[in-house]
Structures are given as structure tokens and as C-alpha cells.
């Protein structure tokens, strides 16, 4: 129990710290960060989806406390609690971090797109299709970071290291 709690705290802190390293900032919010979603997905992979979701929610709350951008209470829940929490569902794919990461990232993409459509469409350029714009906008920054993270995960020695870590927990 204490091993999982310690690992959860470390992965949450790592995710938060990596999120502060911004490779690219989108003009209307959203960042390509230095692999900040990986530790949450890794928590799910190493300790199961329940712990992964808890690490994601804790990371979202940390982000909310340090860098909040809130326009509505439901948007707060979607963008900080749900969007980070669903990354931890990567643990559903207990035998493949890559598949789990893609699954969690896909869920985060859906949540971010819904938030964009409902709460941020007034920031979109006039006359654009709100749904299409939100889908493309979120795909850009989440897709870039997702591809970078997948490249790292799929390096054989990195994959082997994560698998070995999982056996120790």
C-alpha cells in the first residue's frame, strides 16, 4: 500500500512538473508539453486504472490550483478533473502501455473537444464550424504530444524498463 501511495505521489508530481515545460503554447489554450500525460498513463499501467484515475485527478487538481482558467463550474470539472482522470484509464490495457496510452489520450481528446464546443466556442474565429474547429484544435496539441510520447514508449529499451518496473510493483 505505501509503495503504491509513494509511486502515485511521485508520478503526480512528475506529471505536474513536466506540464510546466511547454514546448508549444496554442493561442487559445492548450499546450504541447514535455510528455506530461505519460506519468498519469503510467500510473494506470503500473497500478491499475483505479490508481491511474486517482493520480490523474490529483494532477488535474494541482494544475487547477497553480494555473487555473475557469469559465464555468462544469468546464472546471471537465478540463481539470475528468480530462486528467481519464488518462489513468490507460490501466485498462494492463499488458500494453502504448495501447493504454492511446486509449487514455483518446478519452482526453473527447473531453477536451466537448469542453471546447460547449464552453470556448465564443473564442473561435467567427463563422467557423464549432464542432470541426474544436476537434481540429484539440487534435493539434494533444496529437503532437501524443505522438512524441508514443515514440518514447515504443523505444524497446524504454518499453522494457516500464515492463520491468511493473513486475516490481
mmCIF file of C-alpha atoms in Angstrom:
data_model
loop_
_atom_site.group_PDB
_atom_site.id
_atom_site.type_symbol
_atom_site.label_atom_id
_atom_site.label_comp_id
_atom_site.label_asym_id
_atom_site.label_seq_id
_atom_site.Cartn_x
_atom_site.Cartn_y
_atom_site.Cartn_z
ATOM 1 C CA UNK A 1 0.000 0.000 0.000
ATOM 2 C CA UNK A 2 2.711 2.519 0.940
ATOM 3 C CA UNK A 3 4.672 1.631 -2.213
ATOM 4 C CA UNK A 4 1.663 2.475 -4.389
ATOM 5 C CA UNK A 5 0.972 5.676 -2.482
ATOM 6 C CA UNK A 6 4.578 6.801 -2.846
ATOM 7 C CA UNK A 7 4.671 5.908 -6.532
ATOM 8 C CA UNK A 8 1.357 7.689 -7.086
ATOM 9 C CA UNK A 9 2.675 10.858 -5.443
ATOM 10 C CA UNK A 10 5.884 10.722 -7.489
ATOM 11 C CA UNK A 11 4.029 10.204 -10.777
ATOM 12 C CA UNK A 12 1.599 13.011 -9.950
ATOM 13 C CA UNK A 13 4.482 15.373 -9.160
ATOM 14 C CA UNK A 14 6.341 14.291 -12.295
ATOM 15 C CA UNK A 15 3.289 14.874 -14.478
ATOM 16 C CA UNK A 16 2.775 18.309 -12.976
ATOM 17 C CA UNK A 17 6.457 19.263 -13.346
ATOM 18 C CA UNK A 18 6.613 18.057 -16.957
ATOM 19 C CA UNK A 19 3.445 20.052 -17.657
ATOM 20 C CA UNK A 20 5.321 23.213 -16.732
ATOM 21 C CA UNK A 21 7.807 22.555 -19.562
ATOM 22 C CA UNK A 22 5.892 23.868 -22.536
ATOM 23 C CA UNK A 23 7.224 23.041 -25.982
ATOM 24 C CA UNK A 24 4.452 24.976 -27.720
ATOM 25 C CA UNK A 25 1.505 27.015 -26.457
ATOM 26 C CA UNK A 26 -1.680 27.129 -28.521
ATOM 27 C CA UNK A 27 -3.164 30.611 -28.989
ATOM 28 C CA UNK A 28 -6.474 29.825 -27.281
ATOM 29 C CA UNK A 29 -5.215 27.479 -24.584
ATOM 30 C CA UNK A 30 -3.704 24.036 -24.580
ATOM 31 C CA UNK A 31 -0.026 23.196 -24.615
ATOM 32 C CA UNK A 32 2.314 20.664 -26.087
ATOM 33 C CA UNK A 33 4.328 19.777 -23.006
ATOM 34 C CA UNK A 34 7.291 17.563 -22.337
ATOM 35 C CA UNK A 35 5.436 14.230 -22.035
ATOM 36 C CA UNK A 36 3.286 15.393 -19.100
ATOM 37 C CA UNK A 37 0.483 12.900 -19.803
ATOM 38 C CA UNK A 38 2.786 9.883 -19.673
ATOM 39 C CA UNK A 39 3.149 9.666 -15.859
ATOM 40 C CA UNK A 40 -0.639 9.520 -15.411
ATOM 41 C CA UNK A 41 -0.994 6.790 -18.036
ATOM 42 C CA UNK A 42 1.997 5.049 -16.485
ATOM 43 C CA UNK A 43 0.261 5.100 -13.093
ATOM 44 C CA UNK A 44 -2.678 3.278 -14.638
ATOM 45 C CA UNK A 45 -0.421 0.803 -16.398
ATOM 46 C CA UNK A 46 1.669 0.056 -13.308
ATOM 47 C CA UNK A 47 -1.037 0.052 -10.630
ATOM 48 C CA UNK A 48 -4.334 -0.371 -12.440
ATOM 49 C CA UNK A 49 -6.979 2.017 -13.719
ATOM 50 C CA UNK A 50 -8.308 2.979 -10.294
ATOM 51 C CA UNK A 51 -4.938 4.286 -9.110
ATOM 52 C CA UNK A 52 -4.298 5.799 -12.527
ATOM 53 C CA UNK A 53 -7.516 7.788 -12.392
ATOM 54 C CA UNK A 54 -6.688 8.959 -8.858
ATOM 55 C CA UNK A 55 -3.250 10.142 -9.999
ATOM 56 C CA UNK A 56 -4.870 11.907 -12.955
ATOM 57 C CA UNK A 57 -7.454 13.626 -10.777
ATOM 58 C CA UNK A 58 -4.752 14.719 -8.307
ATOM 59 C CA UNK A 59 -2.679 16.082 -11.195
ATOM 60 C CA UNK A 60 -5.696 17.928 -12.553
ATOM 61 C CA UNK A 61 -6.379 19.484 -9.152
ATOM 62 C CA UNK A 62 -2.726 20.563 -8.905
ATOM 63 C CA UNK A 63 -2.971 22.172 -12.326
ATOM 64 C CA UNK A 64 -6.191 23.883 -11.318
ATOM 65 C CA UNK A 65 -4.558 25.306 -8.189
ATOM 66 C CA UNK A 66 -1.443 26.585 -9.970
ATOM 67 C CA UNK A 67 -2.621 27.554 -13.476
ATOM 68 C CA UNK A 68 -6.418 27.916 -13.405
ATOM 69 C CA UNK A 69 -8.503 29.031 -16.362
ATOM 70 C CA UNK A 70 -12.136 28.601 -15.437
ATOM 71 C CA UNK A 71 -15.168 29.980 -17.238
ATOM 72 C CA UNK A 72 -17.833 27.702 -15.735
ATOM 73 C CA UNK A 73 -18.001 25.138 -12.897
ATOM 74 C CA UNK A 74 -18.754 22.273 -15.300
ATOM 75 C CA UNK A 75 -15.839 23.335 -17.516
ATOM 76 C CA UNK A 76 -13.619 23.187 -14.421
ATOM 77 C CA UNK A 77 -14.716 19.600 -13.814
ATOM 78 C CA UNK A 78 -14.272 18.614 -17.473
ATOM 79 C CA UNK A 79 -10.907 20.282 -18.100
ATOM 80 C CA UNK A 80 -9.204 19.590 -14.796
ATOM 81 C CA UNK A 81 -10.824 16.570 -13.142
ATOM 82 C CA UNK A 82 -12.196 14.435 -15.985
ATOM 83 C CA UNK A 83 -9.606 15.247 -18.683
ATOM 84 C CA UNK A 84 -6.686 14.289 -16.460
ATOM 85 C CA UNK A 85 -8.529 11.441 -14.754
ATOM 86 C CA UNK A 86 -9.346 9.584 -17.966
ATOM 87 C CA UNK A 87 -5.644 9.353 -18.808
ATOM 88 C CA UNK A 88 -5.341 6.941 -15.883
ATOM 89 C CA UNK A 89 -7.758 4.581 -17.616
ATOM 90 C CA UNK A 90 -4.710 3.524 -19.615
ATOM 91 C CA UNK A 91 -4.516 0.829 -16.958
ATOM 92 C CA UNK A 92 -7.419 -0.997 -18.593
ATOM 93 C CA UNK A 93 -4.801 -2.274 -21.053
ATOM 94 C CA UNK A 94 -2.625 -3.886 -18.391
ATOM 95 C CA UNK A 95 -0.361 -5.616 -20.913
ATOM 96 C CA UNK A 96 0.341 -2.682 -23.253
ATOM 97 C CA UNK A 97 1.314 0.789 -22.145
ATOM 98 C CA UNK A 98 1.131 2.013 -25.753
ATOM 99 C CA UNK A 99 -2.452 0.790 -26.253
ATOM 100 C CA UNK A 100 -3.451 2.114 -22.848
ATOM 101 C CA UNK A 101 -1.872 5.483 -23.551
ATOM 102 C CA UNK A 102 -3.697 5.761 -26.883
ATOM 103 C CA UNK A 103 -6.962 4.853 -25.120
ATOM 104 C CA UNK A 104 -6.485 7.402 -22.312
ATOM 105 C CA UNK A 105 -5.333 10.076 -24.740
ATOM 106 C CA UNK A 106 -8.361 9.427 -26.960
ATOM 107 C CA UNK A 107 -10.668 9.895 -23.992
ATOM 108 C CA UNK A 108 -8.885 13.113 -23.015
ATOM 109 C CA UNK A 109 -9.258 14.325 -26.607
ATOM 110 C CA UNK A 110 -13.013 13.685 -26.492
ATOM 111 C CA UNK A 111 -13.357 15.536 -23.168
ATOM 112 C CA UNK A 112 -11.269 18.498 -24.384
ATOM 113 C CA UNK A 113 -13.262 18.685 -27.619
ATOM 114 C CA UNK A 114 -16.584 18.671 -25.767
ATOM 115 C CA UNK A 115 -15.306 21.409 -23.454
ATOM 116 C CA UNK A 116 -14.199 23.429 -26.461
ATOM 117 C CA UNK A 117 -17.563 23.091 -28.178
ATOM 118 C CA UNK A 118 -19.623 23.930 -25.102
ATOM 119 C CA UNK A 119 -17.505 26.479 -23.236
ATOM 120 C CA UNK A 120 -14.968 28.005 -25.610
ATOM 121 C CA UNK A 121 -16.795 28.391 -28.927
ATOM 122 C CA UNK A 122 -17.052 32.163 -28.316
ATOM 123 C CA UNK A 123 -13.239 32.283 -28.669
ATOM 124 C CA UNK A 124 -13.320 30.582 -32.072
ATOM 125 C CA UNK A 125 -12.988 32.597 -35.284
ATOM 126 C CA UNK A 126 -16.323 33.917 -36.478
ATOM 127 C CA UNK A 127 -18.153 31.770 -38.997
ATOM 128 C CA UNK A 128 -16.298 28.509 -38.368
ATOM 129 C CA UNK A 129 -17.990 25.212 -37.683
ATOM 130 C CA UNK A 130 -17.707 24.973 -33.893
ATOM 131 C CA UNK A 131 -17.537 21.182 -33.755
ATOM 132 C CA UNK A 132 -14.947 20.873 -36.522
ATOM 133 C CA UNK A 133 -12.831 23.688 -35.078
ATOM 134 C CA UNK A 134 -12.798 22.176 -31.591
ATOM 135 C CA UNK A 135 -11.963 18.720 -32.947
ATOM 136 C CA UNK A 136 -9.061 20.037 -35.055
ATOM 137 C CA UNK A 137 -7.794 22.460 -32.422
ATOM 138 C CA UNK A 138 -7.581 19.796 -29.725
ATOM 139 C CA UNK A 139 -6.169 17.236 -32.143
ATOM 140 C CA UNK A 140 -3.238 19.530 -32.917
ATOM 141 C CA UNK A 141 -1.801 19.920 -29.439
ATOM 142 C CA UNK A 142 -2.894 16.574 -27.999
ATOM 143 C CA UNK A 143 -1.865 14.762 -31.174
ATOM 144 C CA UNK A 144 1.625 16.262 -31.251
ATOM 145 C CA UNK A 145 2.301 15.414 -27.615
ATOM 146 C CA UNK A 146 0.685 12.009 -28.078
ATOM 147 C CA UNK A 147 2.954 11.138 -30.998
ATOM 148 C CA UNK A 148 6.054 12.287 -29.112
ATOM 149 C CA UNK A 149 5.059 10.208 -26.112
ATOM 150 C CA UNK A 150 4.290 7.140 -28.219
ATOM 151 C CA UNK A 151 7.694 7.380 -29.876
ATOM 152 C CA UNK A 152 9.292 7.256 -26.423
ATOM 153 C CA UNK A 153 7.057 4.415 -25.193
ATOM 154 C CA UNK A 154 7.805 2.323 -28.280
ATOM 155 C CA UNK A 155 11.577 2.503 -27.905
ATOM 156 C CA UNK A 156 12.359 -1.109 -26.969
ATOM 157 C CA UNK A 157 14.644 -0.296 -24.030
ATOM 158 C CA UNK A 158 12.117 2.169 -22.566
ATOM 159 C CA UNK A 159 9.282 -0.311 -23.008
ATOM 160 C CA UNK A 160 11.381 -2.999 -21.347
ATOM 161 C CA UNK A 161 12.179 -0.667 -18.427
ATOM 162 C CA UNK A 162 8.480 0.090 -17.852
ATOM 163 C CA UNK A 163 7.653 -3.629 -18.026
ATOM 164 C CA UNK A 164 10.392 -4.398 -15.503
ATOM 165 C CA UNK A 165 9.116 -1.673 -13.187
ATOM 166 C CA UNK A 166 5.638 -3.128 -13.398
ATOM 167 C CA UNK A 167 6.911 -6.537 -12.246
ATOM 168 C CA UNK A 168 8.348 -4.930 -9.119
ATOM 169 C CA UNK A 169 5.063 -3.400 -8.018
#
